[in-house]
Amino acid sequence: MTTAESAVRYHDGTAVVDLPAQIDSTAEQALNDAYAAAAAHGSKTVLLNFAGVDFLSSTGIALIVGILARARKDGRKITASGLSAHYKEIFEITRLADFMTIFADENAALKGEGPK
Amino acid sequence: MTRDDSNWAKPVKTLESSDRDGAINANVHGRRLNAANGGFGRLFQKTFSVRIGPDVTPQAVIATWKTRFGEFWPKGQRMFLPATGIAPGEVGIINASIPGTPTMATGVLVIYADDVSFSFMTPVGHPFAGPLTFSAHAGEDGVTVAQVQELTRASDPFWELAMMVPVLGERMQNDIWRSTLANLARDLGAADATVTSKIVIVDSRRQWRNAKNIWQNAAIRSGLSAPLRIIRRG
């Protein structure tokens, strides 16, 4: 089984996680490591950047749900950006949008500009 | 178009369900989907896992599970699927029996399906609000693991109270997946069908604004409509 990688960048109090192209069971380690890195850095907000994602399975949704659950317990905020129309639809079906603010892109998220 | 496009159901405002032989088709048609935030009770993240073995691939596990989903449920729980089976956008009708009570009718929407996983969302009135994901993957030691994951709340105060009743609550909310996974593992030849559970309370607050969901409660409505069904059968 191949494993994916997530890059984590930091802007003030926000950790930007560039998600791997494929979010399924192969991304578990990458997502957990990225969240752990953001937590260790003391980031108050974790921005999940979906710009490079082209495959998201229900297992991937479950992984994101796991990150949301951890963040909620830790008092950390999760936001998302770079969602294509297709992934916005998926967030609508799964109602993930109930748990996180969605921004049009990374810049808007970092500036805290109106959710899209 | 992304690579997963055909694996996801299209968004729907309300569910559509057609009658199926032997099924009580109620509390599904016209109902909207309910996410975890639309529920009432404490928010749980649950993961149930069972090791199947090294000789069965994750794809084989999911193929069997999809084809015979209802067979692995505990006695008294039935799932009626259309001929297309577990496929994105299909609606499954659930008839659940608890001894001494009328059969509860509810359902699920299949929101995702591929060769190693599938997911359901529940309509308003179902005991739980939130997504359920069924998957199989190769563990670090190469052994295939089957899993059920959920992020759910009890839909309304009735279900929240029921879940808190000793034995009954555990049976309703957790034993169904422990039994399902153990039955699946045994069917696929697992030497040890012990199911491990990880249950975390993510949010212990009740969402009182959603207490009104009780008007849609599938058990109450099934109970109230049971005499009518008996009269119709005449």
CSV table of C-alpha atoms in Angstrom, one decimal:
chain,number,residue,atom,x,y,z
A,1,MET,CA,0.0,0.0,0.0
A,2,THR,CA,1.4,3.4,-0.9
A,3,THR,CA,1.0,6.3,1.5
A,4,ALA,CA,0.3,9.9,0.8
A,5,GLU,CA,1.9,13.0,2.2
A,6,SER,CA,0.5,16.3,3.4
A,7,ALA,CA,2.6,19.5,3.5
A,8,VAL,CA,2.0,21.8,6.5
A,9,ARG,CA,2.7,25.5,6.2
A,10,TYR,CA,2.1,28.1,8.9
A,11,HIS,CA,0.6,31.6,8.7
A,12,ASP,CA,0.3,33.4,12.0
A,13,GLY,CA,-2.1,31.2,14.1
A,14,THR,CA,-3.2,29.0,11.1
A,15,ALA,CA,-1.6,25.8,9.9
A,16,VAL,CA,-2.3,25.2,6.2
A,17,VAL,CA,-2.5,21.5,5.4
A,18,ASP,CA,-2.0,20.9,1.6
A,19,LEU,CA,-4.0,17.7,1.3
A,20,PRO,CA,-2.7,14.8,-0.9
A,21,ALA,CA,-4.4,14.2,-4.3
A,22,GLN,CA,-6.0,11.0,-3.0
A,23,ILE,CA,-7.8,11.0,0.3
A,24,ASP,CA,-8.7,7.5,1.2
A,25,SER,CA,-7.3,4.9,3.6
A,26,THR,CA,-3.8,5.6,2.1
A,27,ALA,CA,-3.9,9.2,3.5
A,28,GLU,CA,-4.6,8.2,7.1
A,29,GLN,CA,-1.0,8.6,8.3
A,30,ALA,CA,-0.5,11.8,6.4
A,31,LEU,CA,-3.6,13.4,7.8
A,32,ASN,CA,-2.8,12.3,11.3
A,33,ASP,CA,0.8,13.5,11.1
A,34,ALA,CA,-0.3,16.9,9.6
A,35,TYR,CA,-2.8,17.4,12.4
A,36,ALA,CA,-0.2,16.4,15.0
A,37,ALA,CA,2.3,18.9,13.5
A,38,ALA,CA,-0.3,21.7,13.6
A,39,ALA,CA,-1.2,20.9,17.2
A,40,ALA,CA,2.5,20.8,18.2
A,41,HIS,CA,3.0,24.1,16.6
A,42,GLY,CA,0.2,25.5,18.7
A,43,SER,CA,-2.0,26.6,15.7
A,44,LYS,CA,-5.4,27.7,16.7
A,45,THR,CA,-6.8,27.0,13.3
A,46,VAL,CA,-6.1,24.2,10.8
A,47,LEU,CA,-7.0,25.0,7.2
A,48,LEU,CA,-7.5,22.0,5.0
A,49,ASN,CA,-6.5,23.0,1.5
A,50,PHE,CA,-8.4,20.8,-1.0
A,51,ALA,CA,-6.9,22.5,-4.1
A,52,GLY,CA,-4.9,19.5,-5.1
A,53,VAL,CA,-7.4,16.8,-4.3
A,54,ASP,CA,-8.9,14.8,-7.1
A,55,PHE,CA,-10.1,11.7,-5.3
A,56,LEU,CA,-12.0,11.6,-2.1
A,57,SER,CA,-13.6,8.4,-0.8
A,58,SER,CA,-16.0,7.8,2.0
A,59,THR,CA,-13.0,6.5,4.0
A,60,GLY,CA,-11.4,9.8,3.3
A,61,ILE,CA,-14.5,11.6,4.7
A,62,ALA,CA,-14.3,9.4,7.8
A,63,LEU,CA,-10.6,10.4,8.2
A,64,ILE,CA,-11.6,14.1,8.0
A,65,VAL,CA,-14.4,13.4,10.5
A,66,GLY,CA,-11.7,12.0,12.8
A,67,ILE,CA,-9.6,15.1,12.5
A,68,LEU,CA,-12.7,17.2,13.1
A,69,ALA,CA,-13.5,15.2,16.2
A,70,ARG,CA,-9.9,15.6,17.6
A,71,ALA,CA,-9.9,19.3,16.8
A,72,ARG,CA,-13.3,19.8,18.6
A,73,LYS,CA,-11.9,18.0,21.7
A,74,ASP,CA,-8.7,20.1,21.5
A,75,GLY,CA,-10.6,23.4,21.1
A,76,ARG,CA,-9.1,23.9,17.7
A,77,LYS,CA,-10.9,25.3,14.6
A,78,ILE,CA,-11.0,23.4,11.3
A,79,THR,CA,-11.6,25.3,8.1
A,80,ALA,CA,-11.4,24.3,4.4
A,81,SER,CA,-10.5,26.0,1.1
A,82,GLY,CA,-10.0,25.1,-2.5
A,83,LEU,CA,-13.1,22.9,-2.8
A,84,SER,CA,-14.2,22.2,-6.4
A,85,ALA,CA,-17.9,22.3,-7.2
A,86,HIS,CA,-17.9,18.5,-6.9
A,87,TYR,CA,-16.4,18.5,-3.5
A,88,LYS,CA,-18.7,21.3,-2.3
A,89,GLU,CA,-21.5,18.9,-3.3
A,90,ILE,CA,-20.0,16.1,-1.3
A,91,PHE,CA,-19.7,18.4,1.7
A,92,GLU,CA,-23.3,19.2,1.2
A,93,ILE,CA,-24.4,15.5,1.1
A,94,THR,CA,-22.3,14.6,4.1
A,95,ARG,CA,-23.0,17.9,5.8
A,96,LEU,CA,-19.4,18.3,6.7
A,97,ALA,CA,-20.0,22.0,6.1
A,98,ASP,CA,-21.9,22.0,9.4
A,99,PHE,CA,-18.6,21.4,11.2
A,100,MET,CA,-16.2,23.7,9.4
A,101,THR,CA,-16.2,27.0,7.6
A,102,ILE,CA,-15.5,26.7,3.9
A,103,PHE,CA,-13.6,29.5,2.0
A,104,ALA,CA,-13.2,29.9,-1.7
A,105,ASP,CA,-9.4,29.8,-1.5
A,106,GLU,CA,-6.5,29.9,0.8
A,107,ASN,CA,-6.1,33.7,0.7
A,108,ALA,CA,-9.7,34.3,1.6
A,109,ALA,CA,-9.3,31.8,4.5
A,110,LEU,CA,-6.2,33.4,5.8
A,111,LYS,CA,-7.9,36.8,5.6
A,112,GLY,CA,-11.0,35.4,7.2
A,113,GLU,CA,-13.1,36.8,4.3
A,114,GLY,CA,-16.7,35.6,3.9
A,115,PRO,CA,-17.2,31.9,3.6
A,116,LYS,CA,-18.1,30.6,0.1
B,1,MET,CA,-14.8,15.5,-13.6
B,2,THR,CA,-12.8,14.0,-10.7
B,3,ARG,CA,-11.9,10.3,-10.4
B,4,ASP,CA,-14.4,9.8,-7.7
B,5,ASP,CA,-17.4,11.4,-9.4
B,6,SER,CA,-19.3,8.2,-10.2
B,7,ASN,CA,-18.8,6.9,-6.6
B,8,TRP,CA,-20.9,9.7,-5.0
B,9,ALA,CA,-24.6,10.1,-4.9
B,10,LYS,CA,-26.0,13.4,-6.2
B,11,PRO,CA,-27.4,15.8,-3.6
B,12,VAL,CA,-31.1,15.3,-2.8
B,13,LYS,CA,-33.5,17.4,-0.9
B,14,THR,CA,-35.6,14.5,0.2
B,15,LEU,CA,-35.5,10.7,-0.2
B,16,GLU,CA,-37.5,8.7,-2.6
B,17,SER,CA,-38.3,5.1,-1.8
B,18,SER,CA,-40.3,2.6,-3.7
B,19,ASP,CA,-42.1,-0.4,-2.2
B,20,ARG,CA,-40.2,-3.7,-1.9
B,21,ASP,CA,-41.6,-7.2,-1.4
B,22,GLY,CA,-42.0,-7.9,2.3
B,23,ALA,CA,-40.9,-4.5,3.5
B,24,ILE,CA,-42.7,-1.9,5.5
B,25,ASN,CA,-41.9,1.2,3.5
B,26,ALA,CA,-42.5,4.0,5.9
B,27,ASN,CA,-40.6,7.0,7.4
B,28,VAL,CA,-38.3,7.2,4.4
B,29,HIS,CA,-40.1,8.7,1.3
B,30,GLY,CA,-40.1,12.5,1.4
B,31,ARG,CA,-37.8,12.6,4.5
B,32,ARG,CA,-34.7,14.8,4.3
B,33,LEU,CA,-31.3,13.5,5.3
B,34,ASN,CA,-30.2,14.3,8.8
B,35,ALA,CA,-26.5,15.1,9.6
B,36,ALA,CA,-24.9,14.8,13.0
B,37,ASN,CA,-25.5,18.4,13.7
B,38,GLY,CA,-29.2,17.9,13.0
B,39,GLY,CA,-29.5,15.3,15.7
B,40,PHE,CA,-30.2,15.8,19.4
B,41,GLY,CA,-28.0,13.7,21.6
B,42,ARG,CA,-24.3,13.6,22.5
B,43,LEU,CA,-22.0,13.4,19.5
B,44,PHE,CA,-20.1,10.1,19.3
B,45,GLN,CA,-17.2,9.1,17.1
B,46,LYS,CA,-17.2,5.3,16.9
B,47,THR,CA,-14.9,2.9,15.2
B,48,PHE,CA,-15.6,-0.9,15.2
B,49,SER,CA,-13.0,-3.2,13.6
B,50,VAL,CA,-12.4,-6.8,13.0
B,51,ARG,CA,-9.4,-8.6,11.5
B,52,ILE,CA,-10.5,-10.9,8.6
B,53,GLY,CA,-7.2,-12.5,7.6
B,54,PRO,CA,-4.3,-12.2,5.1
B,55,ASP,CA,-5.9,-14.3,2.4
B,56,VAL,CA,-9.0,-12.2,1.8
B,57,THR,CA,-8.5,-8.9,0.0
B,58,PRO,CA,-10.2,-5.7,1.0
B,59,GLN,CA,-12.0,-5.7,-2.3
B,60,ALA,CA,-13.3,-9.3,-1.6
B,61,VAL,CA,-14.6,-8.2,1.8
B,62,ILE,CA,-16.5,-5.2,0.4
B,63,ALA,CA,-17.9,-7.2,-2.5
B,64,THR,CA,-19.3,-9.8,-0.1
B,65,TRP,CA,-20.5,-7.1,2.4
B,66,LYS,CA,-22.3,-5.1,-0.4
B,67,THR,CA,-24.0,-8.1,-1.9
B,68,ARG,CA,-25.2,-9.7,1.4
B,69,PHE,CA,-25.3,-6.6,3.7
B,70,GLY,CA,-28.5,-7.6,5.5
B,71,GLU,CA,-27.4,-11.2,6.1
B,72,PHE,CA,-24.7,-10.0,8.5
B,73,TRP,CA,-27.0,-8.0,10.7
B,74,PRO,CA,-28.3,-9.5,14.0
B,75,LYS,CA,-31.6,-11.4,14.0
B,76,GLY,CA,-34.6,-9.1,13.7
B,77,GLN,CA,-32.9,-6.4,11.6
B,78,ARG,CA,-33.7,-6.4,7.9
B,79,MET,CA,-32.4,-4.3,5.0
B,80,PHE,CA,-34.4,-4.2,1.7
B,81,LEU,CA,-32.3,-2.9,-1.2
B,82,PRO,CA,-33.2,-2.3,-4.8
B,83,ALA,CA,-32.0,-4.8,-7.4
B,84,THR,CA,-29.0,-2.5,-8.0
B,85,GLY,CA,-27.9,-3.1,-4.5
B,86,ILE,CA,-25.6,-0.8,-2.6
B,87,ALA,CA,-24.8,1.8,-5.2
B,88,PRO,CA,-24.6,5.6,-5.0
B,89,GLY,CA,-28.0,7.3,-4.7
B,90,GLU,CA,-29.9,4.1,-3.9
B,91,VAL,CA,-32.2,3.9,-0.8
B,92,GLY,CA,-32.3,1.0,1.6
B,93,ILE,CA,-35.4,0.3,3.6
B,94,ILE,CA,-34.8,-0.9,7.1
B,95,ASN,CA,-37.3,-2.9,9.2
B,96,ALA,CA,-36.0,-3.5,12.7
B,97,SER,CA,-37.8,-5.6,15.3
B,98,ILE,CA,-37.4,-5.2,19.0
B,99,PRO,CA,-39.3,-8.0,20.9
B,100,GLY,CA,-42.7,-6.8,22.2
B,101,THR,CA,-42.8,-3.7,20.0
B,102,PRO,CA,-44.1,-3.1,16.4
B,103,THR,CA,-41.5,-3.3,13.7
B,104,MET,CA,-39.7,0.0,13.2
B,105,ALA,CA,-39.5,1.1,9.6
B,106,THR,CA,-36.8,3.6,8.5
B,107,GLY,CA,-34.0,3.7,5.9
B,108,VAL,CA,-30.7,5.0,4.6
B,109,LEU,CA,-29.3,6.7,1.5
B,110,VAL,CA,-26.2,5.2,0.0
B,111,ILE,CA,-24.1,8.3,-0.5
B,112,TYR,CA,-20.9,6.6,-1.6
B,113,ALA,CA,-19.7,3.2,-2.9
B,114,ASP,CA,-16.4,1.9,-4.4
B,115,ASP,CA,-14.6,-1.4,-4.2
B,116,VAL,CA,-13.2,-0.9,-0.7
B,117,SER,CA,-15.8,1.2,1.0
B,118,PHE,CA,-19.4,2.5,1.1
B,119,SER,CA,-21.3,5.0,3.2
B,120,PHE,CA,-24.9,5.7,4.3
B,121,MET,CA,-26.6,8.8,5.5
B,122,THR,CA,-29.8,8.5,7.6
B,123,PRO,CA,-33.1,10.4,7.3
B,124,VAL,CA,-34.8,12.4,10.0
B,125,GLY,CA,-36.5,9.9,12.4
B,126,HIS,CA,-33.8,7.3,12.1
B,127,PRO,CA,-32.3,6.5,15.6
B,128,PHE,CA,-29.0,8.1,14.6
B,129,ALA,CA,-28.2,11.2,12.7
B,130,GLY,CA,-24.9,11.2,10.8
B,131,PRO,CA,-22.8,9.3,8.3
B,132,LEU,CA,-21.9,5.6,8.6
B,133,THR,CA,-18.9,4.3,6.7
B,134,PHE,CA,-18.1,0.7,6.0
B,135,SER,CA,-14.7,-0.1,4.7
B,136,ALA,CA,-11.9,-2.7,4.4
B,137,HIS,CA,-8.2,-2.1,4.2
B,138,ALA,CA,-4.9,-4.0,4.6
B,139,GLY,CA,-3.4,-3.4,8.1
B,140,GLU,CA,0.3,-2.8,8.7
B,141,ASP,CA,0.8,-6.5,9.1
B,142,GLY,CA,-0.9,-7.3,5.8
B,143,VAL,CA,-4.0,-8.6,7.5
B,144,THR,CA,-7.3,-7.3,6.0
B,145,VAL,CA,-9.4,-5.4,8.5
B,146,ALA,CA,-13.1,-4.6,8.1
B,147,GLN,CA,-14.4,-1.5,9.8
B,148,VAL,CA,-17.5,0.5,10.6
B,149,GLN,CA,-17.0,4.2,11.4
B,150,GLU,CA,-19.7,6.7,12.5
B,151,LEU,CA,-20.0,10.3,13.7
B,152,THR,CA,-23.5,10.3,15.1
B,153,ARG,CA,-25.9,11.7,17.6
B,154,ALA,CA,-29.2,10.2,18.7
B,155,SER,CA,-31.8,11.9,16.5
B,156,ASP,CA,-34.2,13.0,19.3
B,157,PRO,CA,-34.8,12.9,23.0
B,158,PHE,CA,-36.7,9.5,22.7
B,159,TRP,CA,-33.6,7.9,21.1
B,160,GLU,CA,-31.2,9.6,23.4
B,161,LEU,CA,-33.1,8.2,26.4
B,162,ALA,CA,-33.3,4.7,24.8
B,163,MET,CA,-29.6,4.7,24.2
B,164,MET,CA,-29.0,5.4,27.9
B,165,VAL,CA,-31.0,2.4,29.0
B,166,PRO,CA,-28.6,-0.3,30.2
B,167,VAL,CA,-28.4,-3.3,27.9
B,168,LEU,CA,-31.0,-1.9,25.5
B,169,GLY,CA,-28.9,1.2,24.6
B,170,GLU,CA,-25.8,-0.8,24.1
B,171,ARG,CA,-27.7,-3.3,22.0
B,172,MET,CA,-29.3,-0.7,19.8
B,173,GLN,CA,-26.3,1.5,19.2
B,174,ASN,CA,-23.2,-0.6,19.3
B,175,ASP,CA,-24.0,-4.4,19.4
B,176,ILE,CA,-25.5,-4.1,15.9
B,177,TRP,CA,-22.1,-3.3,14.4
B,178,ARG,CA,-20.2,-5.7,16.7
B,179,SER,CA,-22.5,-8.5,15.6
B,180,THR,CA,-22.4,-7.5,12.0
B,181,LEU,CA,-18.6,-7.4,11.9
B,182,ALA,CA,-18.3,-10.7,13.7
B,183,ASN,CA,-20.8,-12.4,11.4
B,184,LEU,CA,-18.9,-11.0,8.3
B,185,ALA,CA,-15.6,-12.1,9.7
B,186,ARG,CA,-16.8,-15.6,10.4
B,187,ASP,CA,-18.4,-15.9,7.0
B,188,LEU,CA,-15.1,-14.9,5.4
B,189,GLY,CA,-13.2,-17.6,7.4
B,190,ALA,CA,-11.6,-15.4,10.1
B,191,ALA,CA,-10.0,-17.5,12.8
B,192,ASP,CA,-10.9,-15.0,15.5
B,193,ALA,CA,-13.9,-12.7,15.0
B,194,THR,CA,-13.2,-10.5,18.0
B,195,VAL,CA,-14.4,-7.0,17.3
B,196,THR,CA,-12.6,-4.0,18.8
B,197,SER,CA,-14.4,-0.8,19.5
B,198,LYS,CA,-13.2,2.8,20.0
B,199,ILE,CA,-16.0,5.1,21.2
B,200,VAL,CA,-15.3,8.7,21.9
B,201,ILE,CA,-17.7,11.4,23.0
B,202,VAL,CA,-16.9,14.4,20.8
B,203,ASP,CA,-19.5,16.7,22.2
B,204,SER,CA,-21.4,15.9,25.4
B,205,ARG,CA,-24.0,18.7,24.9
B,206,ARG,CA,-27.5,17.9,23.8
B,207,GLN,CA,-28.9,20.0,21.0
B,208,TRP,CA,-32.2,21.1,22.4
B,209,ARG,CA,-33.1,23.0,19.2
B,210,ASN,CA,-33.4,19.6,17.5
B,211,ALA,CA,-35.6,18.1,20.2
B,212,LYS,CA,-38.5,18.6,17.8
B,213,ASN,CA,-37.1,15.8,15.7
B,214,ILE,CA,-39.2,13.6,17.9
B,215,TRP,CA,-42.3,14.3,15.7
B,216,GLN,CA,-40.5,12.4,13.0
B,217,ASN,CA,-39.4,9.5,15.2
B,218,ALA,CA,-39.5,6.3,13.2
B,219,ALA,CA,-40.3,4.0,16.1
B,220,ILE,CA,-43.2,6.2,17.4
B,221,ARG,CA,-44.6,6.6,13.9
B,222,SER,CA,-44.2,2.9,13.2
B,223,GLY,CA,-46.0,2.1,16.4
B,224,LEU,CA,-48.9,4.5,15.7
B,225,SER,CA,-49.3,3.2,12.2
B,226,ALA,CA,-49.1,-0.5,13.1
B,227,PRO,CA,-52.9,-0.9,13.8
B,228,LEU,CA,-53.6,0.7,10.4
B,229,ARG,CA,-51.3,-1.7,8.6
B,230,ILE,CA,-53.0,-4.7,10.3
B,231,ILE,CA,-56.5,-3.4,9.2
B,232,ARG,CA,-55.2,-2.9,5.6
B,233,ARG,CA,-53.9,-6.4,5.5
B,234,GLY,CA,-57.4,-7.3,6.7
